[in-house]
Amino acid sequence: MNLGDLFAFAFQEKRDCVGLEYETADHDFVAVTFGDLDTRAGRMLHALLRRGVRRGDRVCVQLPNGIDYLDLFLACSRLGAIFVPINVLYREREVGHIVQDAQPALAVAPAAGLPIFPAGTPLVALESLAAEAADLDPVESPVRLPGSEPAAIVYTSGTTGRAKGAVLTHDNFVANSVNLTACWRITSDDRYLAVLPLFHVHGLANGLVTWLAAACRMRLLQRFRQERAAHDFVDFGPTLFFGVPTIYVRLLELPAATARSIGARMRLFVSGSAPLSPRVLEAFRALYGHTILERYGMTETLMLMSNPYVGERRPGSVGFPLPGVTVRLADPDGSVVAEGEVGEVQVRGPTVFAGYWNDEEATASSFVDGWFRTGDLARCSADGYYTLCGRTSELIICGGFNVYPREIEEFLLEQTGVIEAAVVGVPDEVKGQVPVAYVVGGPDVDPDALQRACAATFAPFKVPRVIHKVSSLPRNAMGKVLRQDLAR
């Protein structure tokens, strides 16, 4: 099955139903039917063919959320071209690396964004391409694509080196959306408020693809804006929302009456892309009347685990493996760890990517005996719930003892007035590394008092050497803390 097969329900059975409301530059919304989207995709496919794009070619796209983004993704998926989304915040160096690596047949960006692409890139301004497509007749897909065909190359954030392109197949996207629609009970009756950037797999695979698979109604925002959040929720009345922890922290600032009104219409709030503080989960439940469903995935694997839709959504846990996903926790020598012990998450399943684009060495080193090594650390409880403990690259070894930053971060977040916390390892001549903490909080937050609280709670090697109070933590577009910027 390819993505076209997956979307057939929307484009055939729901053709006359409004499927999308997209935001204009002046924050109005335009409603279009699934049939309209189908026609637009056929016209964009025609435009790409006229420009010489063929099956297997890469098409780089650096665009904000909008209907043109959908047109290009759908056109590429029908043509067999490989869609390469680029973070809209990337500048010349980052864009240049992706273009050099992907070698696209075409790159699309707004006219104002074209100058940051390297010389020689086959470029077209979105405005010109969209106008060209609007004047063409829609055409059908020229090929029948197998599910194993690459659908997208999504570049990792590159926090530990140069970004690598994860090759995601039609099968990967299909398996992911089938799991989510089944496990999260997503149907055509839902109303999905989309605020996450479509250049990331959270917004693209979980959001866009699953929306079309379910054929529900989506309101697509350019981005999440705290100052408009109450209006966006109340005006649209969503039943389904995907967010990252920083968004949920901001939603806690809405008035209680507004939160109750939003919660009365909602069916499911989902959080991912970064750890959700148990304190935020509990505060959100009290304010909105909903327990946020936390899940776990990554660019290379799409969704791997989820707390249950029906059953306990355990604070701090990412739940159980999704259908078809097999998980083991391994120590550095590859042995499976004992129950309750921390090990690296290694996985198999239908959503695991095909490998890194143009990088056989990185692909080979990421797999062991057919298991993908995620680089994430976790422990599993006796009743099967997995809890993430950080990244192998974040592990702090202090005097020969393992220190897991998330354990300390969660304790700091429990302290009155602390809003955000991050713990990193810094070099130490005697102990090799020592933990250092950074916290964001109100005026009553006292770093010395926090350090004393840590000393009363943890073994000495876990106590942060220093706790810095800062105005904010550096984060990427999906809300993940950029620890390498703190450790400098």
PDB file of C-alpha atoms in Angstrom, residues 147-318:
ATOM      1  CA  GLY A 147       5.028   0.555  -0.432  1.00  0.00           C
ATOM      2  CA  SER A 148       8.784   0.105  -0.169  1.00  0.00           C
ATOM      3  CA  GLU A 149       9.344   3.218  -2.317  1.00  0.00           C
ATOM      4  CA  PRO A 150      10.977   6.173  -0.506  1.00  0.00           C
ATOM      5  CA  ALA A 151       8.408   8.903   0.188  1.00  0.00           C
ATOM      6  CA  ALA A 152      10.510  11.417   2.101  1.00  0.00           C
ATOM      7  CA  ILE A 153      13.957  12.186   3.407  1.00  0.00           C
ATOM      8  CA  VAL A 154      13.684  13.982   6.733  1.00  0.00           C
ATOM      9  CA  TYR A 155      16.925  15.396   8.086  1.00  0.00           C
ATOM     10  CA  THR A 156      17.720  14.969  11.759  1.00  0.00           C
ATOM     11  CA  SER A 157      18.295  18.068  13.838  1.00  0.00           C
ATOM     12  CA  GLY A 158      22.039  17.481  13.796  1.00  0.00           C
ATOM     13  CA  THR A 159      22.532  18.225  17.496  1.00  0.00           C
ATOM     14  CA  THR A 160      25.427  15.767  17.680  1.00  0.00           C
ATOM     15  CA  GLY A 161      26.971  16.532  14.294  1.00  0.00           C
ATOM     16  CA  ARG A 162      25.900  17.192  10.726  1.00  0.00           C
ATOM     17  CA  ALA A 163      22.277  16.388   9.997  1.00  0.00           C
ATOM     18  CA  LYS A 164      21.621  12.990   8.430  1.00  0.00           C
ATOM     19  CA  GLY A 165      18.741  12.285   6.055  1.00  0.00           C
ATOM     20  CA  ALA A 166      16.398   9.550   7.286  1.00  0.00           C
ATOM     21  CA  VAL A 167      14.738   7.788   4.342  1.00  0.00           C
ATOM     22  CA  LEU A 168      11.068   7.120   5.152  1.00  0.00           C
ATOM     23  CA  THR A 169       9.073   4.882   2.846  1.00  0.00           C
ATOM     24  CA  HIS A 170       5.395   4.845   1.950  1.00  0.00           C
ATOM     25  CA  ASP A 171       5.137   1.726   4.135  1.00  0.00           C
ATOM     26  CA  ASN A 172       6.600   3.632   7.098  1.00  0.00           C
ATOM     27  CA  PHE A 173       4.056   6.440   6.796  1.00  0.00           C
ATOM     28  CA  VAL A 174       1.153   4.049   6.211  1.00  0.00           C
ATOM     29  CA  ALA A 175       2.010   1.807   9.178  1.00  0.00           C
ATOM     30  CA  ASN A 176       2.407   4.823  11.422  1.00  0.00           C
ATOM     31  CA  SER A 177      -0.962   6.330  10.514  1.00  0.00           C
ATOM     32  CA  VAL A 178      -2.776   2.991  10.736  1.00  0.00           C
ATOM     33  CA  ASN A 179      -1.391   2.544  14.255  1.00  0.00           C
ATOM     34  CA  LEU A 180      -2.395   6.025  15.361  1.00  0.00           C
ATOM     35  CA  THR A 181      -5.888   6.000  13.886  1.00  0.00           C
ATOM     36  CA  ALA A 182      -6.545   2.625  15.523  1.00  0.00           C
ATOM     37  CA  CYS A 183      -4.870   3.189  18.894  1.00  0.00           C
ATOM     38  CA  TRP A 184      -5.967   6.801  19.349  1.00  0.00           C
ATOM     39  CA  ARG A 185      -9.475   6.218  17.895  1.00  0.00           C
ATOM     40  CA  ILE A 186      -9.105   8.898  15.201  1.00  0.00           C
ATOM     41  CA  THR A 187     -12.062   8.983  12.790  1.00  0.00           C
ATOM     42  CA  SER A 188     -13.642  11.251  10.190  1.00  0.00           C
ATOM     43  CA  ASP A 189     -15.743  12.768  12.999  1.00  0.00           C
ATOM     44  CA  ASP A 190     -12.684  14.373  14.607  1.00  0.00           C
ATOM     45  CA  ARG A 191     -11.677  18.005  14.263  1.00  0.00           C
ATOM     46  CA  TYR A 192      -7.881  18.343  14.306  1.00  0.00           C
ATOM     47  CA  LEU A 193      -6.235  21.655  15.201  1.00  0.00           C
ATOM     48  CA  ALA A 194      -2.775  21.564  13.582  1.00  0.00           C
ATOM     49  CA  VAL A 195      -0.125  23.927  14.929  1.00  0.00           C
ATOM     50  CA  LEU A 196       3.078  21.884  14.602  1.00  0.00           C
ATOM     51  CA  PRO A 197       5.512  22.609  11.743  1.00  0.00           C
ATOM     52  CA  LEU A 198       5.040  20.279   8.803  1.00  0.00           C
ATOM     53  CA  PHE A 199       8.791  20.054   8.187  1.00  0.00           C
ATOM     54  CA  HIS A 200       9.040  17.788  11.254  1.00  0.00           C
ATOM     55  CA  VAL A 201       7.753  14.199  11.412  1.00  0.00           C
ATOM     56  CA  HIS A 202       5.505  15.093  14.365  1.00  0.00           C
ATOM     57  CA  GLY A 203       3.526  17.500  12.189  1.00  0.00           C
ATOM     58  CA  LEU A 204       4.028  15.627   8.901  1.00  0.00           C
ATOM     59  CA  ALA A 205       3.618  11.924   9.714  1.00  0.00           C
ATOM     60  CA  ASN A 206       1.447  12.080  12.822  1.00  0.00           C
ATOM     61  CA  GLY A 207      -0.497  15.137  11.758  1.00  0.00           C
ATOM     62  CA  LEU A 208      -0.823  15.572   8.006  1.00  0.00           C
ATOM     63  CA  VAL A 209      -0.726  11.910   6.963  1.00  0.00           C
ATOM     64  CA  THR A 210      -2.984  10.711   9.769  1.00  0.00           C
ATOM     65  CA  TRP A 211      -5.471  13.524   9.088  1.00  0.00           C
ATOM     66  CA  LEU A 212      -5.797  12.405   5.467  1.00  0.00           C
ATOM     67  CA  ALA A 213      -5.950   8.735   6.437  1.00  0.00           C
ATOM     68  CA  ALA A 214      -8.849   9.440   8.799  1.00  0.00           C
ATOM     69  CA  ALA A 215     -10.441  12.052   6.483  1.00  0.00           C
ATOM     70  CA  CYS A 216     -11.362  14.309   9.365  1.00  0.00           C
ATOM     71  CA  ARG A 217     -11.492  18.109   9.330  1.00  0.00           C
ATOM     72  CA  MET A 218      -8.237  19.975   9.970  1.00  0.00           C
ATOM     73  CA  ARG A 219      -7.608  23.622  10.710  1.00  0.00           C
ATOM     74  CA  LEU A 220      -3.999  24.314   9.763  1.00  0.00           C
ATOM     75  CA  LEU A 221      -2.303  27.208  11.558  1.00  0.00           C
ATOM     76  CA  GLN A 222       0.945  28.749  10.429  1.00  0.00           C
ATOM     77  CA  ARG A 223       2.284  28.122  13.945  1.00  0.00           C
ATOM     78  CA  PHE A 224       1.227  28.082  17.579  1.00  0.00           C
ATOM     79  CA  ARG A 225       0.788  31.602  18.926  1.00  0.00           C
ATOM     80  CA  GLN A 226       0.173  31.950  22.635  1.00  0.00           C
ATOM     81  CA  GLU A 227      -1.604  35.280  22.243  1.00  0.00           C
ATOM     82  CA  ARG A 228      -4.159  33.704  19.876  1.00  0.00           C
ATOM     83  CA  ALA A 229      -4.390  30.261  21.478  1.00  0.00           C
ATOM     84  CA  ALA A 230      -7.700  30.840  23.263  1.00  0.00           C
ATOM     85  CA  HIS A 231      -9.312  32.184  20.084  1.00  0.00           C
ATOM     86  CA  ASP A 232      -7.924  29.376  17.914  1.00  0.00           C
ATOM     87  CA  PHE A 233      -9.286  26.668  20.214  1.00  0.00           C
ATOM     88  CA  VAL A 234     -12.638  28.253  20.997  1.00  0.00           C
ATOM     89  CA  ASP A 235     -13.350  29.335  17.416  1.00  0.00           C
ATOM     90  CA  PHE A 236     -12.587  25.959  15.815  1.00  0.00           C
ATOM     91  CA  GLY A 237     -13.693  23.641  18.609  1.00  0.00           C
ATOM     92  CA  PRO A 238     -11.192  20.825  17.995  1.00  0.00           C
ATOM     93  CA  THR A 239     -11.543  17.305  19.336  1.00  0.00           C
ATOM     94  CA  LEU A 240      -7.910  16.383  18.611  1.00  0.00           C
ATOM     95  CA  PHE A 241      -4.659  18.244  19.297  1.00  0.00           C
ATOM     96  CA  PHE A 242      -0.983  17.294  18.992  1.00  0.00           C
ATOM     97  CA  GLY A 243       1.501  19.457  20.887  1.00  0.00           C
ATOM     98  CA  VAL A 244       4.934  19.585  22.466  1.00  0.00           C
ATOM     99  CA  PRO A 245       5.538  20.199  26.189  1.00  0.00           C
ATOM    100  CA  THR A 246       6.306  23.896  25.772  1.00  0.00           C
ATOM    101  CA  ILE A 247       2.878  24.401  24.175  1.00  0.00           C
ATOM    102  CA  TYR A 248       1.140  22.680  27.079  1.00  0.00           C
ATOM    103  CA  VAL A 249       3.045  24.872  29.546  1.00  0.00           C
ATOM    104  CA  ARG A 250       1.717  27.933  27.689  1.00  0.00           C
ATOM    105  CA  LEU A 251      -1.831  26.540  27.627  1.00  0.00           C
ATOM    106  CA  LEU A 252      -1.755  26.375  31.423  1.00  0.00           C
ATOM    107  CA  GLU A 253      -1.751  30.176  31.388  1.00  0.00           C
ATOM    108  CA  LEU A 254      -5.249  30.437  29.878  1.00  0.00           C
ATOM    109  CA  PRO A 255      -8.110  31.443  32.180  1.00  0.00           C
ATOM    110  CA  ALA A 256      -9.790  28.548  33.961  1.00  0.00           C
ATOM    111  CA  ALA A 257     -13.173  29.210  32.340  1.00  0.00           C
ATOM    112  CA  THR A 258     -11.624  29.182  28.865  1.00  0.00           C
ATOM    113  CA  ALA A 259      -9.714  25.987  29.631  1.00  0.00           C
ATOM    114  CA  ARG A 260     -12.891  24.265  30.819  1.00  0.00           C
ATOM    115  CA  SER A 261     -14.710  25.349  27.646  1.00  0.00           C
ATOM    116  CA  ILE A 262     -11.896  23.969  25.462  1.00  0.00           C
ATOM    117  CA  GLY A 263     -11.739  20.747  27.449  1.00  0.00           C
ATOM    118  CA  ALA A 264     -15.493  20.188  27.146  1.00  0.00           C
ATOM    119  CA  ARG A 265     -15.160  19.820  23.359  1.00  0.00           C
ATOM    120  CA  MET A 266     -11.846  17.984  23.242  1.00  0.00           C
ATOM    121  CA  ARG A 267     -11.422  14.237  22.958  1.00  0.00           C
ATOM    122  CA  LEU A 268      -7.647  13.824  22.991  1.00  0.00           C
ATOM    123  CA  PHE A 269      -4.547  15.894  23.744  1.00  0.00           C
ATOM    124  CA  VAL A 270      -1.249  14.230  22.712  1.00  0.00           C
ATOM    125  CA  SER A 271       2.278  15.325  23.641  1.00  0.00           C
ATOM    126  CA  GLY A 272       5.620  14.316  22.201  1.00  0.00           C
ATOM    127  CA  SER A 273       9.008  15.377  20.763  1.00  0.00           C
ATOM    128  CA  ALA A 274      10.341  16.126  24.265  1.00  0.00           C
ATOM    129  CA  PRO A 275       9.652  14.834  27.795  1.00  0.00           C
ATOM    130  CA  LEU A 276       6.470  16.077  29.452  1.00  0.00           C
ATOM    131  CA  SER A 277       6.836  16.978  33.103  1.00  0.00           C
ATOM    132  CA  PRO A 278       4.512  14.971  35.376  1.00  0.00           C
ATOM    133  CA  ARG A 279       3.732  18.251  37.124  1.00  0.00           C
ATOM    134  CA  VAL A 280       2.519  19.785  33.866  1.00  0.00           C
ATOM    135  CA  LEU A 281       0.418  16.696  33.158  1.00  0.00           C
ATOM    136  CA  GLU A 282      -1.270  16.916  36.556  1.00  0.00           C
ATOM    137  CA  ALA A 283      -1.823  20.681  36.314  1.00  0.00           C
ATOM    138  CA  PHE A 284      -3.296  20.296  32.836  1.00  0.00           C
ATOM    139  CA  ARG A 285      -5.633  17.539  34.001  1.00  0.00           C
ATOM    140  CA  ALA A 286      -6.895  19.754  36.815  1.00  0.00           C
ATOM    141  CA  LEU A 287      -7.428  22.759  34.513  1.00  0.00           C
ATOM    142  CA  TYR A 288      -8.746  21.136  31.314  1.00  0.00           C
ATOM    143  CA  GLY A 289     -10.225  17.897  32.612  1.00  0.00           C
ATOM    144  CA  HIS A 290      -8.042  15.811  30.286  1.00  0.00           C
ATOM    145  CA  THR A 291      -5.010  13.608  30.878  1.00  0.00           C
ATOM    146  CA  ILE A 292      -2.506  14.327  28.125  1.00  0.00           C
ATOM    147  CA  LEU A 293      -1.474  11.183  26.253  1.00  0.00           C
ATOM    148  CA  GLU A 294       2.320  11.031  26.084  1.00  0.00           C
ATOM    149  CA  ARG A 295       3.982   8.969  23.385  1.00  0.00           C
ATOM    150  CA  TYR A 296       7.473   8.302  22.021  1.00  0.00           C
ATOM    151  CA  GLY A 297       8.960   8.285  18.563  1.00  0.00           C
ATOM    152  CA  MET A 298      11.778   9.754  16.523  1.00  0.00           C
ATOM    153  CA  THR A 299      12.557  10.838  12.983  1.00  0.00           C
ATOM    154  CA  GLU A 300      14.037   7.455  12.047  1.00  0.00           C
ATOM    155  CA  THR A 301      11.196   5.374  13.445  1.00  0.00           C
ATOM    156  CA  LEU A 302       8.054   7.521  13.559  1.00  0.00           C
ATOM    157  CA  MET A 303       5.885   6.408  16.497  1.00  0.00           C
ATOM    158  CA  LEU A 304       7.162   3.568  18.684  1.00  0.00           C
ATOM    159  CA  MET A 305       5.251   3.698  21.963  1.00  0.00           C
ATOM    160  CA  SER A 306       2.159   5.279  23.420  1.00  0.00           C
ATOM    161  CA  ASN A 307       0.277   5.468  26.655  1.00  0.00           C
ATOM    162  CA  PRO A 308      -3.090   3.759  26.203  1.00  0.00           C
ATOM    163  CA  TYR A 309      -6.163   5.577  24.960  1.00  0.00           C
ATOM    164  CA  VAL A 310      -8.200   3.463  27.379  1.00  0.00           C
ATOM    165  CA  GLY A 311      -6.368   2.758  30.612  1.00  0.00           C
ATOM    166  CA  GLU A 312      -3.788   4.449  32.785  1.00  0.00           C
ATOM    167  CA  ARG A 313      -1.811   7.269  31.181  1.00  0.00           C
ATOM    168  CA  ARG A 314       1.075   7.106  33.597  1.00  0.00           C
ATOM    169  CA  PRO A 315       2.869  10.385  34.359  1.00  0.00           C
ATOM    170  CA  GLY A 316       6.469  10.351  33.173  1.00  0.00           C
ATOM    171  CA  SER A 317       5.944   7.222  31.070  1.00  0.00           C
ATOM    172  CA  VAL A 318       5.604   6.775  27.305  1.00  0.00           C
TER     173      VAL A 318
END
